[in-house]
């Protein structure tokens, strides 16, 4: 009998080993290293293709792939094709450190591109910095990212997280008495991008006389938002500023609808920027009037944007989500630095060049402070009908209509 | 007072669904001493199957339970025969490793079939509520809670009132003696495993309506479900129900009266505190003698 137990134990161990090897093989990269002087330039990244951040992670992957297609069609980078090496970090902070170390030491990639979210970019950028490799990231605007004195880190959106909702917060605070909301609630996921975004808006709105009646942070794996909504409803908040990623953004809106809690204004970070996926998840009829900070619009008249939107539609169908556009812009910034320096070896020179120059991207011209944080200003988007419009700043608004508040069950 | 009652109602509804999901896990452990780490993955898998039935054929996701559950039951049976049965009597660490591997394989398969995008099932009543004396009771949660109670009662009746239930209890408490009186313990084990997975399937259909999900959501489910069955007492169906209700109430009351940031942590602290006082869980002592009696 003991032998049978031992044999079965061995079978279990063997099965587990086979599973582990099989899963490792599914890791998603092509293997191999170095393209040599004439081969393709290999650019490594690890993205959250599974797990909590898979929605924006997959969008970022699409953006990188569109950039790869377009730059190769135009003759490549320094005359060589670009080849992406993409790993899946499963939205895990430990995995991403292992992934970037593997990209550098085992895959021996020539260049790096960043991942999605401050949560993952925080450790990943530290790996790049230690190896003195340029780290251009499409998402990861937490102020914490830029307080570490890093020299190789550059963020390719217009501003850091704490300024994401600045224009809308100032708009609300500046409304005349009678129109100005009196109370606001600030729930947020425990995320280094979402939290400063919400905090930045709260400071402006409080200074403008809008009373804070609810402010709470919830854990990243929170599924049930009924209690949070019950509390906000009991406080009768006029405005809800919600720091969200995706699933939690959807969950919160659905919980609000179930509780028949429809505040006058609803602003969410990130989630509403995920296009049709967001609309389908909360119901297209419920998107009307929802606001969010945004870095890109498919309608923007920026250089190359029309071509990017067309290529994205050809490759993946539909309009590109914001995270795809941000990833594409990261590719543009990386390419600009490489072309300016003229070779792949001196990545310190690339970083120095980026600090001293601005780069033309589909998000507009981007430039950076010494710490790699961008020097621009976020745009404010609003769901109107079945698409997104820029409403602030008024100077570049894509519509004259600014829907005054959230209208769930509306015209969607 | 309204908020108190509202929180209580939401916690009970949440606990009911947790109870259904946890019942299969505790049942499988009670009979086979197998801790099925893949249980959460089967919950998510049932959510995806329900999504496909709703999306492709317009079948109401909660009514689809009558289709989803037999499918998942069959998958459970096959899984037992192919994966679990060969190492059923191996040390528990082996079955934990194996079922963890199974969970990862299921996650990968779900990603391949349905993609890693967040999936949401929104029937017409998904965002509607019953209102009563100033309280709101989300329709999907009420329907889901009622279905959960119905399935749990059926499961309880099978285990306590039927010949099959007596065979399961006999196989759980003394497999050798059960064999001597003509009970085919191996067949009972396969049936119990499939039944446990079917319960996870029914719960998955309900939770798919309540919350968006991705293939990787199973990590969150298995963490909760393990805590619930340990709190209730491993192997105890009644304990799983009690543990689930306490867990659901702890989550909602913490979020409402303390802080949402502690809502996912406090229930585990409750589990920790209970285990310090009752190491075998709330209903574990009695049921160590009679694993799945009541």
XYZ file of C-alpha atoms in Angstrom, chain A residues 27-261:
235
model
C 4.345 32.441 -21.415
C 3.846 34.185 -24.673
C 7.261 35.225 -25.920
C 9.203 34.004 -28.848
C 12.409 33.251 -27.052
C 15.805 33.845 -28.567
C 17.930 36.875 -28.075
C 19.606 39.686 -29.875
C 18.920 40.405 -33.487
C 22.530 41.400 -34.199
C 23.410 44.502 -36.212
C 21.247 43.548 -39.179
C 18.377 41.733 -37.505
C 15.322 43.333 -36.042
C 15.513 45.655 -33.053
C 13.938 43.711 -30.202
C 11.845 45.755 -27.788
C 10.661 44.119 -24.598
C 7.639 44.800 -22.466
C 5.544 42.969 -19.920
C 1.840 43.781 -19.803
C -1.076 42.733 -17.587
C -2.716 40.536 -20.214
C -4.501 38.559 -17.511
C -5.786 39.487 -14.063
C -7.415 42.668 -12.784
C -5.736 45.008 -15.282
C -6.155 42.791 -18.330
C -8.602 45.172 -20.009
C -6.207 48.122 -20.266
C -3.246 45.742 -20.577
C -4.648 44.203 -23.743
C -5.441 47.665 -25.095
C -1.821 48.706 -24.492
C -0.619 45.600 -26.314
C -2.800 46.547 -29.281
C -1.335 50.050 -29.283
C 2.201 48.689 -29.295
C 1.318 46.311 -32.119
C -0.169 49.098 -34.234
C 3.013 51.127 -33.675
C 5.149 48.132 -34.652
C 3.160 47.613 -37.859
C 3.277 51.270 -38.829
C 6.948 51.883 -38.080
C 7.984 48.716 -39.921
C 5.862 49.754 -42.896
C 7.761 53.051 -42.901
C 11.174 51.356 -43.002
C 11.668 50.513 -39.333
C 13.855 52.122 -36.704
C 17.411 53.051 -37.758
C 16.620 51.099 -40.905
C 15.871 47.873 -39.019
C 12.545 46.186 -38.360
C 11.066 46.405 -34.888
C 10.135 43.178 -33.098
C 8.117 43.254 -29.886
C 8.786 40.739 -27.116
C 5.703 40.739 -24.892
C 5.325 38.920 -21.590
C 2.235 38.629 -19.388
C 2.733 39.807 -15.810
C -0.776 38.704 -14.768
C -1.302 42.102 -13.075
C 1.197 41.001 -10.447
C 3.928 43.217 -8.992
C 6.280 40.309 -8.327
C 5.849 38.773 -11.748
C 6.586 42.017 -13.518
C 9.952 42.389 -11.805
C 10.877 38.871 -12.887
C 9.616 39.604 -16.404
C 11.677 42.769 -16.925
C 14.765 41.120 -15.460
C 14.250 38.229 -17.882
C 13.738 40.605 -20.808
C 17.055 42.286 -20.057
C 19.245 39.365 -18.974
C 17.782 36.374 -20.827
C 16.019 37.824 -23.855
C 18.702 40.524 -24.174
C 16.266 42.940 -25.741
C 17.666 46.153 -27.193
C 15.065 48.499 -25.744
C 12.202 48.511 -23.262
C 8.675 49.847 -23.266
C 6.597 50.349 -20.130
C 3.609 48.488 -18.776
C 0.151 49.574 -17.676
C -0.697 51.268 -14.354
C 1.445 52.945 -11.742
C 1.108 49.860 -9.571
C 3.109 47.806 -12.075
C 5.298 50.569 -13.496
C 6.667 51.407 -10.048
C 8.670 48.158 -9.722
C 9.219 47.700 -13.459
C 10.808 51.138 -13.887
C 13.165 50.383 -10.992
C 14.474 47.356 -12.915
C 15.065 49.517 -16.004
C 16.754 52.249 -13.964
C 19.099 49.752 -12.323
C 20.109 48.517 -15.779
C 20.396 52.068 -17.158
C 17.822 51.421 -19.866
C 15.388 54.009 -21.166
C 11.900 53.349 -19.786
C 9.086 55.066 -21.680
C 5.744 54.220 -20.085
C 2.238 54.719 -21.491
C 0.435 54.618 -18.134
C 1.765 55.220 -14.659
C 1.154 58.833 -13.801
C 1.254 58.571 -10.033
C 3.357 61.396 -8.550
C 5.147 58.655 -6.613
C 6.667 57.515 -9.908
C 8.613 60.738 -10.271
C 9.791 61.299 -6.718
C 12.570 58.725 -6.871
C 15.167 60.678 -8.822
C 15.083 58.277 -11.788
C 16.945 59.361 -14.928
C 15.588 56.914 -17.507
C 11.834 57.152 -16.807
C 9.467 59.115 -19.091
C 5.666 59.203 -18.968
C 3.886 59.631 -22.292
C 0.666 61.313 -21.297
C 0.112 65.013 -20.844
C 0.240 65.226 -17.039
C 0.614 63.248 -13.823
C -2.317 61.649 -12.013
C -2.885 64.395 -9.455
C -3.740 66.768 -12.312
C -5.945 64.340 -14.231
C -9.277 65.849 -13.230
C -8.026 69.378 -12.577
C -9.998 71.041 -15.361
C -13.295 69.442 -14.374
C -12.770 70.117 -10.659
C -12.079 73.763 -11.461
C -15.163 73.850 -13.684
C -17.411 72.584 -10.869
C -15.808 74.830 -8.255
C -16.305 77.814 -10.554
C -20.006 77.289 -11.202
C -22.280 80.048 -9.868
C -24.097 79.456 -6.600
C -27.307 77.574 -7.247
C -25.708 75.574 -10.029
C -22.670 74.523 -8.058
C -23.040 71.117 -6.356
C -22.967 71.295 -2.569
C -21.649 67.881 -1.598
C -19.220 65.356 -3.036
C -18.193 61.759 -2.408
C -14.717 60.384 -3.222
C -14.506 56.571 -3.248
C -11.315 55.164 -4.762
C -9.554 51.921 -5.441
C -6.252 51.561 -3.578
C -4.184 52.331 -6.654
C -1.255 54.728 -6.989
C -2.780 56.387 -10.059
C -6.417 56.590 -8.997
C -5.809 57.851 -5.463
C -3.814 61.000 -6.336
C -6.232 61.728 -9.170
C -9.143 61.748 -6.731
C -7.174 63.588 -4.058
C -6.156 66.301 -6.529
C -9.792 66.909 -7.445
C -10.939 66.868 -3.828
C -8.502 69.624 -2.887
C -9.735 71.886 -5.684
C -13.414 71.199 -5.027
C -13.111 71.692 -1.268
C -11.325 74.996 -1.873
C -14.229 75.900 -4.138
C -16.753 75.346 -1.359
C -18.005 71.855 -2.229
C -18.345 69.900 0.986
C -16.805 66.427 1.216
C -19.367 64.004 2.654
C -17.675 60.690 1.884
C -14.096 59.705 1.182
C -12.956 56.093 1.362
C -10.456 53.781 -0.264
C -11.256 50.149 -1.037
C -9.001 47.166 -1.699
C -8.078 46.216 -5.236
C -9.971 42.897 -5.107
C -13.250 44.449 -3.935
C -16.195 42.927 -5.791
C -19.161 44.181 -3.849
C -19.894 47.907 -3.987
C -23.385 47.869 -2.485
C -22.257 49.015 0.953
C -20.169 51.873 -0.429
C -23.092 53.047 -2.536
C -25.465 52.764 0.410
C -23.173 55.041 2.406
C -22.835 57.596 -0.397
C -26.585 57.573 -0.935
C -27.256 58.160 2.745
C -24.902 61.179 2.594
C -26.818 62.477 -0.447
C -23.704 63.329 -2.460
C -24.301 65.618 -5.460
C -21.041 64.630 -7.120
C -19.242 61.291 -7.136
C -15.570 61.367 -8.077
C -14.561 57.741 -8.350
C -10.980 56.530 -8.608
C -11.416 53.372 -10.664
C -9.512 51.053 -12.998
C -12.096 48.985 -14.883
C -13.993 46.188 -13.158
C -14.474 48.329 -10.093
C -15.662 51.211 -12.258
C -18.283 48.961 -13.794
C -19.212 47.445 -10.440
C -19.669 50.851 -8.837
C -21.951 52.172 -11.592
C -24.061 49.022 -11.514
C -24.346 49.203 -7.732
C -25.418 52.852 -8.020
C -28.096 51.943 -10.526
C -29.397 49.115 -8.344
C -29.607 51.463 -5.373
C -31.289 54.110 -7.524
C -28.509 56.476 -6.493
